[in-house]
Short mmCIF file of C-alpha atoms in Angstrom, two decimals:
data_model
loop_
_atom_site.label_atom_id
_atom_site.label_comp_id
_atom_site.label_asym_id
_atom_site.label_seq_id
_atom_site.Cartn_x
_atom_site.Cartn_y
_atom_site.Cartn_z
CA MET A 1 28.91 -33.79 -145.00
CA LYS A 2 28.20 -30.16 -147.22
CA THR A 3 27.88 -27.38 -145.25
CA ARG A 4 24.17 -26.39 -145.45
CA THR A 5 23.16 -22.41 -145.31
CA ILE A 6 19.96 -21.70 -144.23
CA LEU A 7 18.38 -18.15 -144.69
CA ILE A 8 15.85 -16.99 -142.10
CA PRO A 9 14.33 -13.68 -142.80
CA THR A 10 12.79 -11.77 -139.41
CA ASP A 11 11.18 -9.00 -138.72
CA GLY A 12 11.08 -9.39 -134.70
CA SER A 13 7.14 -10.49 -134.60
CA LYS A 14 5.84 -13.39 -132.87
CA ALA A 15 5.12 -15.42 -136.24
CA SER A 16 8.68 -14.46 -137.01
CA ARG A 17 10.85 -15.57 -133.44
CA ARG A 18 8.78 -19.02 -134.07
CA ALA A 19 10.24 -19.97 -137.55
CA VAL A 20 13.37 -19.02 -136.01
CA SER A 21 13.52 -21.38 -133.39
CA ILE A 22 12.06 -23.81 -136.06
CA GLY A 23 15.37 -22.49 -137.86
CA LEU A 24 17.25 -22.36 -135.38
CA ALA A 25 16.35 -26.25 -134.63
CA LEU A 26 16.43 -28.06 -138.67
CA ALA A 27 20.33 -26.81 -138.63
CA LYS A 28 21.23 -28.13 -135.54
CA SER A 29 20.55 -31.23 -136.78
CA LEU A 30 21.40 -30.81 -140.46
CA GLY A 31 25.23 -28.90 -138.97
CA ALA A 32 24.03 -26.48 -141.04
CA ARG A 33 24.81 -22.76 -140.80
CA VAL A 34 22.21 -19.97 -140.91
CA ILE A 35 22.06 -16.12 -141.92
CA ALA A 36 19.65 -14.26 -140.53
CA LEU A 37 18.00 -11.32 -142.57
CA HIS A 38 16.04 -8.05 -141.22
CA VAL A 39 14.90 -6.11 -143.81
CA ILE A 40 14.75 -2.10 -142.83
CA PRO A 41 11.88 -1.02 -144.69
CA ALA A 42 12.94 2.91 -145.77
CA PHE A 43 11.64 5.35 -144.76
CA HIS A 44 9.15 7.99 -146.58
CA THR A 45 7.70 11.10 -145.34
CA PHE A 46 3.42 9.88 -146.94
CA THR A 47 3.17 6.16 -146.12
CA CYS A 48 0.66 4.44 -145.62
CA ARG A 49 2.27 1.28 -143.10
CA ALA A 50 2.39 4.34 -140.67
CA GLN A 51 2.72 1.25 -138.08
CA LEU A 52 6.17 0.74 -139.07
CA LEU A 53 7.74 3.46 -137.43
CA LEU A 54 5.99 2.47 -134.48
CA SER A 55 7.70 -0.81 -134.71
CA TYR A 56 11.24 0.44 -133.38
CA GLY A 57 9.87 2.58 -130.11
CA MET A 58 9.92 5.98 -132.45
CA THR A 59 7.04 8.84 -131.74
CA LEU A 60 6.56 11.75 -134.85
CA SER A 61 8.66 14.70 -134.09
CA GLU A 62 10.74 17.25 -136.24
CA ASN A 63 13.85 14.16 -136.85
CA THR A 64 12.00 11.26 -138.15
CA ALA A 65 14.20 10.51 -141.04
CA PRO A 66 17.24 10.63 -138.89
CA ALA A 67 15.28 8.96 -135.71
CA TYR A 68 13.82 7.17 -137.96
CA THR A 69 17.10 5.59 -139.64
CA THR A 70 18.71 4.88 -136.32
CA ALA A 71 15.73 3.68 -134.16
CA ALA A 72 15.76 1.06 -137.23
CA THR A 73 19.31 0.64 -137.18
CA ALA A 74 19.22 -0.34 -133.43
CA GLY A 75 15.87 -2.03 -134.15
CA ALA A 76 17.11 -4.70 -136.78
CA GLU A 77 20.94 -4.76 -134.37
CA LYS A 78 18.59 -5.64 -131.68
CA ILE A 79 16.50 -8.27 -133.47
CA LEU A 80 19.82 -9.57 -135.24
CA ASP A 81 21.36 -10.05 -132.00
CA ARG A 82 18.77 -11.96 -130.25
CA VAL A 83 19.16 -15.01 -133.53
CA ASN A 84 22.93 -14.83 -133.39
CA ARG A 85 21.94 -15.33 -129.16
CA ALA A 86 20.26 -18.00 -129.70
CA ALA A 87 22.26 -19.87 -133.11
CA HIS A 88 25.14 -19.28 -130.56
CA ALA A 89 23.17 -21.42 -127.38
CA LEU A 90 21.99 -24.08 -129.34
CA GLY A 91 25.79 -24.02 -130.93
CA VAL A 92 24.69 -22.85 -134.33
CA LYS A 93 27.11 -20.79 -136.85
CA CYS A 94 24.80 -17.85 -137.85
CA SER A 95 25.84 -14.00 -138.64
CA THR A 96 23.26 -11.08 -139.99
CA VAL A 97 22.73 -9.37 -142.46
CA SER A 98 20.86 -5.87 -142.75
CA VAL A 99 19.46 -4.25 -145.41
CA VAL A 100 16.61 -1.13 -146.34
CA ASP A 101 14.44 -1.74 -148.97
CA ASP A 102 10.57 -1.74 -149.63
CA VAL A 103 10.01 -5.46 -150.56
CA PRO A 104 11.30 -7.45 -148.05
CA ALA A 105 10.62 -10.43 -150.29
CA ARG A 106 13.06 -9.23 -153.36
CA VAL A 107 15.60 -9.20 -150.41
CA ILE A 108 14.83 -12.46 -149.59
CA VAL A 109 14.86 -14.11 -152.43
CA GLU A 110 17.88 -12.04 -153.60
CA VAL A 111 20.16 -12.64 -150.71
CA SER A 112 19.51 -16.65 -150.88
CA GLY A 113 20.48 -16.22 -153.72
CA GLU A 114 23.68 -14.60 -153.49
CA ARG A 115 24.69 -16.55 -150.67
CA LYS A 116 23.78 -20.15 -152.16
CA CYS A 117 21.62 -20.71 -149.86
CA GLU A 118 19.50 -23.99 -149.95
CA LEU A 119 16.71 -23.48 -147.80
CA VAL A 120 14.70 -20.30 -146.81
CA VAL A 121 12.67 -21.26 -143.77
CA MET A 122 10.53 -18.03 -143.02
CA ALA A 123 6.48 -16.85 -140.54
CA SER A 124 3.44 -16.73 -142.37
CA HIS A 125 1.82 -13.65 -140.27
CA GLY A 126 -2.06 -14.54 -141.95
CA TYR A 127 -2.56 -11.25 -143.37
CA SER A 128 -6.37 -11.21 -144.71
CA GLY A 129 -8.28 -8.70 -146.22
CA ILE A 130 -7.12 -5.03 -146.17
CA GLU A 131 -4.60 -6.03 -144.61
CA ARG A 132 -3.12 -8.12 -147.52
CA MET A 133 -4.23 -5.64 -149.35
CA LEU A 134 -2.48 -2.84 -148.27
CA LEU A 135 0.73 -4.77 -146.69
CA GLY A 136 0.95 -7.49 -149.16
CA SER A 137 2.22 -11.15 -148.98
CA GLU A 138 6.08 -10.99 -148.92
CA THR A 139 5.41 -15.03 -148.06
CA GLN A 140 3.36 -14.97 -151.04
CA HIS A 141 6.03 -13.39 -153.15
CA VAL A 142 8.87 -15.45 -151.64
CA LEU A 143 7.23 -18.93 -152.94
CA THR A 144 6.82 -17.59 -155.68
CA HIS A 145 9.61 -15.98 -156.60
CA SER A 146 12.28 -18.36 -154.55
CA THR A 147 14.58 -20.32 -156.59
CA VAL A 148 15.11 -22.24 -153.59
CA PRO A 149 12.74 -24.31 -151.78
CA VAL A 150 10.76 -21.86 -148.81
CA LEU A 151 9.68 -24.15 -145.88
CA VAL A 152 6.89 -21.64 -144.08
CA CYS A 153 6.40 -21.67 -140.64
CA LYS A 154 2.56 -20.46 -139.56
#
C-alpha cells in the first residue's frame, strides 16, 4: 500500500484540536503518516493582532521581542508535542514542523506541496464581520490556493 501523507496545521485552539483529532483518526484508518504544522506569527512592534502575544502566555515588557520569540517557540513546541503524543497513542507516524511567518495559509500551501502531502485537514474558526476583516480567513486562502484536497473541520 502506498504511504499517504496528511498535513494537519494547528494553532492549538479548540477548533484546531478537533481538526487534529479528525485528521489523526483518518490517518489511522488509511495507514497514513501525519505532518503537524504550527505557524508562529512574526513579531511586530506595531500590530492589530495583539492577542497573539497573549496566546503564548505573554505580558508586555521592555523585552517584548526576545520574550515573544522564546514564548512563541515554547508554545509551538507544546502544541506540536500534544499532536505528536496523540498520534503516537493511535500508532500513527507523525513529524512536526514550525515556521515563523505572517501568512499561515501561504505556509500551509507551501508545506503541503514541499512534503508531497495528499490531504490537508484543518479547522475553520468561523470568523465573521470585523474579526474576518482583521484576521482574514486562512482556511479560505488554503482552499483557494491548495493543489491538494482540503478537509475543513468545524
